[in-house]
Amino acid sequence: MYNPAFLKMKKRLATAAKASKTPLIGHFELTPRCNLDCKMCYVHNQDSNSLRDKELTTEQWKHIFDEAIEMGMMFATFTGGECLLREDFKELYLYLYNKHVMVSVMTNGTLINDNYIEFFKNNRPESVQISIYGSDESGYLQVTGHRGFEKATRAAVELQNAGIHVRITVTPSRYIKEDYVATVRACKEKGLTVILGDLTLMQNRDNPEKDDYFLTEDEIFELSKGRMELYKELIPVECTPEPGGPEVEQPGTINCNAGNCLATVSWDGKMYACINLMVGGADVREVGYAEAWRQVVEATSKVMECVECTGCAYKKACSHCPVFRLNGLYSGHCNPDVCKMTRRLVEAGVKKLGISDNIEE
């Protein structure tokens, strides 16, 4: 687990940065390429290897990092695709690390060998987040088209044994639904920290019409209940009032980090609020980090909190990501399916009114 004092400090910094609209946190999508073939991946592109020449160069990334640091960036996350496929990964990592930026890494873990473990041990990241796609090799083949369970879980355990903070995510989809709870259990049994957020999926950016990987409402319900039972007993149900509250318009009240103190730069140089809230889109190479950030902040300020959420008894138990609740970014109305699902989970004792649901153990 993170040091509580560090978490408190980071939260206070983020609160101040949101108030001043300072891009304290940068997420950098170094490449769309990946050594796996996960069909539900939001940046998945089967021809991604042909895009290598269109990726930002080492020097372009360094220039972007310098501009971000000048604007106040203190925390950075490297992601992809699979960011470890970048031949210059260590060079880019050390460029930020030596400038005293705290770097986190999001990876599928299958490329982490003894050399990388030694590298991270000597140049400690804030965290390494590893995605696990099955409870065994057959599960991996079903989801990713490759074997990778042993490689990824071994890397996670060895990193953790080296004193590095490791977090595990298990992405829900129809490809893993039969194995989802078993995958969470397998990671838990290895003593790994599993992040359990809401069971929602991001659209495939390259093929947004592709939706055969989404879970049905019943599937989300069953998986949510199954994983809850791995960690704690079901919650006694007190009451289940009608969702919603007085409809009060609150423009510009999105309170997460995205577009307030966090900027995401895609592999081709476009800046967005985050991988979920894809507003903005200016090319950082053309307009510079400061102007791209100004446009992201302006676009984020136009996104309205759902009017039904004000005073709703289910607000804390509901999805923490406002984009998952929004029924159209600028409509200001909540997706009724989200309200229905949250109430159903509370009725089943999976969630509790007024209590945040994210679990990290």
XYZ file of C-alpha atoms in Angstrom:
361
model
C 0.000 0.000 0.000
C 1.036 3.601 -0.471
C 2.431 5.480 2.513
C -0.606 7.303 3.985
C 1.416 10.487 4.480
C 2.391 10.459 0.812
C -1.211 9.948 -0.275
C -2.344 12.833 1.912
C 0.365 15.079 0.480
C -0.485 14.147 -3.109
C -4.172 14.759 -2.519
C -3.470 18.210 -1.057
C -1.280 19.060 -4.030
C -4.008 17.920 -6.442
C -6.636 19.987 -4.622
C -4.493 23.112 -4.910
C -3.653 22.338 -8.543
C -7.328 21.924 -9.449
C -8.123 25.303 -7.916
C -5.400 27.003 -9.971
C -5.866 24.775 -13.067
C -2.220 23.677 -12.935
C -1.377 20.493 -14.906
C 0.232 18.738 -11.943
C -0.195 15.265 -13.466
C 0.704 14.123 -16.972
C -0.325 10.867 -18.633
C 1.780 10.021 -21.671
C 0.680 7.369 -24.158
C 4.110 6.539 -25.563
C 2.944 4.127 -28.275
C -0.164 2.419 -29.690
C 1.888 -0.737 -30.284
C 1.425 -3.788 -28.096
C 2.785 -7.316 -27.934
C -0.702 -8.595 -27.007
C -3.905 -8.449 -29.035
C -6.672 -7.540 -26.583
C -9.793 -6.929 -28.653
C -11.429 -4.734 -25.995
C -8.461 -2.357 -25.628
C -9.474 1.296 -26.004
C -6.397 2.062 -28.132
C -6.262 -1.310 -29.866
C -5.174 -1.261 -33.487
C -4.162 -4.477 -35.219
C -1.981 -2.521 -37.641
C -0.273 -0.581 -34.858
C 3.216 -1.792 -35.816
C 2.853 0.097 -39.105
C 2.358 3.284 -37.050
C 5.821 3.135 -35.481
C 7.140 5.861 -37.793
C 4.234 8.134 -36.822
C 5.003 7.986 -33.109
C 6.624 10.945 -31.434
C 10.409 10.782 -31.408
C 12.543 10.685 -28.288
C 13.388 14.372 -28.623
C 9.740 15.347 -29.202
C 8.721 13.573 -26.018
C 11.529 15.213 -24.073
C 10.458 18.626 -25.331
C 6.867 17.927 -24.240
C 8.118 16.772 -20.825
C 10.119 19.994 -20.412
C 7.073 22.117 -21.232
C 4.934 20.095 -18.824
C 7.474 20.474 -16.000
C 7.675 24.216 -16.652
C 3.916 24.389 -16.144
C 4.096 22.527 -12.830
C 3.994 18.797 -13.583
C 5.277 16.714 -10.649
C 3.706 13.320 -11.430
C 3.749 11.404 -14.706
C 2.391 8.081 -15.962
C 3.722 6.155 -18.951
C 1.205 4.024 -20.788
C 0.386 2.729 -24.274
C -0.254 0.350 -26.053
C 2.575 -1.337 -24.256
C 4.975 1.420 -23.250
C 7.877 -1.004 -22.688
C 7.956 -1.648 -26.442
C 9.536 1.779 -26.892
C 13.241 1.198 -27.450
C 13.871 4.476 -25.635
C 11.629 3.658 -22.652
C 14.459 3.741 -20.112
C 15.859 6.936 -21.602
C 12.478 8.680 -21.394
C 11.845 7.334 -17.903
C 15.219 8.526 -16.625
C 14.745 11.903 -18.300
C 11.769 12.579 -16.017
C 13.150 10.668 -13.035
C 16.338 12.739 -13.023
C 14.239 15.894 -13.087
C 12.574 14.686 -9.856
C 9.230 13.865 -11.456
C 7.530 10.852 -9.860
C 6.832 8.357 -12.655
C 4.272 5.542 -12.697
C 4.168 2.816 -15.336
C 1.091 1.075 -16.763
C 2.010 -2.193 -18.508
C 0.787 -5.705 -19.258
C 3.888 -6.975 -17.446
C 4.861 -9.653 -19.948
C 8.025 -7.812 -21.036
C 9.318 -7.196 -17.514
C 12.421 -9.336 -17.084
C 15.212 -9.377 -14.499
C 16.848 -6.410 -16.224
C 13.734 -4.275 -15.843
C 13.256 -5.355 -12.238
C 16.798 -4.239 -11.453
C 16.199 -0.989 -13.362
C 13.045 -0.171 -11.390
C 14.726 -1.198 -8.145
C 17.507 1.324 -8.791
C 15.197 4.004 -10.206
C 12.076 3.520 -8.140
C 8.737 4.405 -9.788
C 5.788 5.756 -7.853
C 3.984 2.560 -8.858
C 3.812 -0.116 -11.545
C 0.277 -0.995 -12.611
C -0.024 -4.365 -14.346
C -3.089 -5.538 -16.242
C -3.912 -9.240 -15.812
C -6.154 -10.874 -18.426
C -6.915 -14.350 -17.099
C -6.414 -16.823 -14.252
C -4.192 -19.106 -16.364
C -2.635 -19.385 -19.829
C -5.864 -20.546 -21.481
C -7.619 -17.479 -20.136
C -4.886 -15.289 -21.602
C -5.235 -16.941 -24.992
C -8.975 -16.235 -24.944
C -8.542 -12.520 -24.176
C -5.185 -11.527 -25.664
C -4.386 -14.180 -28.264
C -1.119 -14.891 -26.417
C 0.152 -16.752 -23.382
C 1.166 -14.352 -20.637
C -0.240 -15.305 -17.229
C 2.982 -16.735 -15.804
C 5.137 -13.927 -17.205
C 2.894 -11.136 -15.940
C 2.192 -12.527 -12.477
C 5.837 -13.492 -11.952
C 6.866 -9.942 -12.838
C 4.281 -8.517 -10.441
C 5.416 -10.695 -7.548
C 9.130 -10.064 -8.162
C 8.611 -6.308 -8.433
C 6.650 -6.367 -5.192
C 9.371 -8.441 -3.520
C 11.859 -5.781 -4.647
C 9.910 -3.213 -2.638
C 8.142 -1.592 -5.594
C 4.493 -0.625 -5.223
C 2.575 -2.866 -7.637
C -1.116 -2.548 -8.454
C -3.126 -5.050 -10.468
C -6.093 -4.295 -12.702
C -8.407 -6.859 -14.292
C -10.305 -5.415 -17.244
C -13.849 -6.767 -17.579
C -15.161 -7.834 -20.971
C -17.153 -10.627 -22.554
C -13.888 -12.346 -23.373
C -13.032 -12.757 -19.682
C -16.442 -12.847 -18.030
C -16.306 -16.583 -17.220
C -12.832 -16.153 -15.729
C -13.055 -12.663 -14.202
C -13.629 -13.570 -10.547
C -11.105 -16.428 -10.771
C -8.519 -13.961 -12.121
C -9.077 -11.549 -9.236
C -8.833 -14.512 -6.824
C -5.595 -15.768 -8.414
C -3.962 -12.353 -7.993
C -5.233 -11.990 -4.443
C -3.848 -15.425 -3.529
C -0.417 -14.324 -4.780
C -0.541 -11.430 -2.310
C -0.951 -8.802 -5.022
C -2.847 -5.532 -4.638
C -5.899 -5.539 -6.893
C -7.689 -2.319 -7.842
C -11.416 -2.931 -8.101
C -13.130 -0.015 -9.764
C -16.460 0.031 -11.532
C -17.092 -2.672 -14.130
C -17.240 -0.377 -17.131
C -15.374 -0.338 -20.427
C -13.981 2.423 -22.601
C -14.894 2.597 -26.272
C -12.299 1.398 -28.735
C -10.895 4.702 -30.018
C -9.863 3.321 -33.397
C -13.073 1.340 -33.928
C -15.791 3.009 -31.794
C -18.529 0.998 -33.497
C -17.026 -2.247 -32.153
C -19.109 -3.165 -29.121
C -19.142 -6.950 -28.959
C -16.947 -6.903 -25.859
C -19.355 -4.968 -23.616
C -20.970 -6.722 -20.672
C -24.728 -6.809 -20.207
C -26.341 -5.372 -17.088
C -26.860 -8.874 -15.677
C -23.220 -9.795 -16.331
C -21.951 -6.641 -14.617
C -24.190 -7.411 -11.651
C -22.987 -10.999 -11.284
C -19.287 -10.130 -11.623
C -19.598 -7.221 -9.161
C -21.253 -9.498 -6.620
C -18.743 -12.306 -7.179
C -15.661 -10.182 -6.638
C -17.215 -8.456 -3.606
C -17.558 -11.836 -1.945
C -13.801 -12.370 -2.328
C -13.019 -9.377 -0.115
C -15.798 -8.967 2.396
C -19.247 -10.094 3.352
C -22.197 -8.569 1.554
C -23.400 -5.325 3.125
C -26.654 -5.389 5.115
C -29.246 -3.484 3.116
C -30.679 -0.522 5.012
C -32.903 1.122 2.425
C -33.066 1.694 -1.317
C -34.678 5.047 -2.077
C -35.430 6.255 -5.560
C -32.277 7.539 -7.330
C -31.919 11.204 -8.199
C -32.288 14.541 -6.499
C -33.467 18.054 -7.259
C -32.356 18.895 -10.791
C -29.901 21.741 -10.309
C -27.668 22.720 -13.221
C -24.001 22.948 -12.256
C -21.901 23.756 -15.321
C -18.206 23.204 -14.943
C -18.511 21.133 -11.773
C -16.629 18.004 -12.886
C -14.539 17.455 -9.785
C -12.099 14.737 -10.864
C -8.512 15.492 -11.867
C -9.150 15.252 -15.625
C -8.920 18.643 -17.273
C -8.478 20.278 -13.876
C -4.964 19.181 -12.912
C -4.378 16.199 -15.240
C -3.543 16.199 -18.945
C -3.184 13.193 -21.238
C -1.005 13.288 -24.349
C -1.733 10.561 -26.898
C 0.897 8.653 -28.855
C 0.428 11.028 -31.826
C 0.801 14.219 -29.770
C -2.822 15.202 -29.067
C -3.765 16.467 -25.600
C -7.009 15.428 -23.914
C -8.404 15.732 -20.403
C -7.977 11.973 -19.915
C -8.487 8.696 -21.754
C -12.147 8.751 -20.692
C -12.887 12.454 -21.036
C -11.522 13.045 -24.515
C -12.146 16.774 -24.798
C -9.498 19.091 -26.182
C -7.457 17.366 -28.857
C -4.964 20.061 -29.853
C -1.617 18.873 -31.198
C 0.987 19.742 -28.560
C 3.732 19.881 -31.196
C 1.878 22.588 -33.110
C 0.454 24.807 -30.367
C 2.660 23.958 -27.384
C 1.795 22.385 -24.034
C 0.471 25.601 -22.466
C -2.013 26.363 -25.256
C -3.124 22.739 -25.546
C -3.751 22.728 -21.794
C -5.711 25.989 -21.995
C -7.968 24.402 -24.596
C -8.443 21.280 -22.469
C -9.375 23.374 -19.425
C -11.842 25.405 -21.483
C -13.446 22.267 -22.965
C -13.648 20.584 -19.548
C -15.341 23.639 -18.046
C -18.250 23.129 -20.450
C -18.886 19.577 -19.269
C -21.793 19.581 -16.839
C -22.247 17.396 -13.800
C -25.423 15.340 -14.106
C -28.237 17.454 -12.671
C -29.905 14.360 -11.222
C -26.798 13.575 -9.135
C -27.123 16.629 -6.890
C -28.479 15.321 -3.610
C -28.830 11.742 -4.916
C -28.530 9.135 -2.161
C -26.514 6.905 -4.505
C -23.918 9.481 -5.545
C -20.983 8.050 -3.573
C -21.914 4.452 -4.347
C -22.224 5.293 -8.051
C -19.403 5.273 -10.603
C -16.599 7.626 -9.611
C -15.916 8.583 -13.214
C -18.347 11.314 -14.324
C -18.030 10.245 -17.959
C -19.587 6.858 -17.184
C -22.579 8.613 -15.615
C -23.028 11.275 -18.260
C -25.622 10.631 -20.940
C -23.791 12.729 -23.526
C -20.949 14.965 -22.345
C -22.821 18.240 -22.603
C -26.405 17.133 -21.893
C -26.059 17.391 -18.128
C -28.264 14.321 -17.621
C -27.311 11.017 -16.037
C -27.501 7.746 -17.928
C -30.582 6.031 -16.394
C -28.942 2.610 -16.845
C -26.201 3.693 -14.418
C -28.801 4.746 -11.848
C -30.606 1.437 -12.247
C -27.422 -0.624 -11.895
C -26.196 1.256 -8.809
C -29.531 0.785 -7.062
C -29.503 -2.900 -7.968
C -26.011 -3.335 -6.476
C -27.076 -1.580 -3.267
C -30.141 -3.819 -3.036
C -27.865 -6.871 -3.358
C -25.501 -5.688 -0.614
C -22.594 -5.123 -3.012
C -22.521 -1.356 -2.473
C -23.578 0.862 0.403
C -25.286 4.222 0.322
C -22.903 7.082 1.099
C -19.786 4.901 0.941
C -17.088 4.973 -1.726
C -16.860 1.526 -3.364
C -13.335 1.365 -4.824
C -11.351 -1.433 -3.197
C -7.574 -1.775 -3.154
C -6.260 -4.624 -1.047
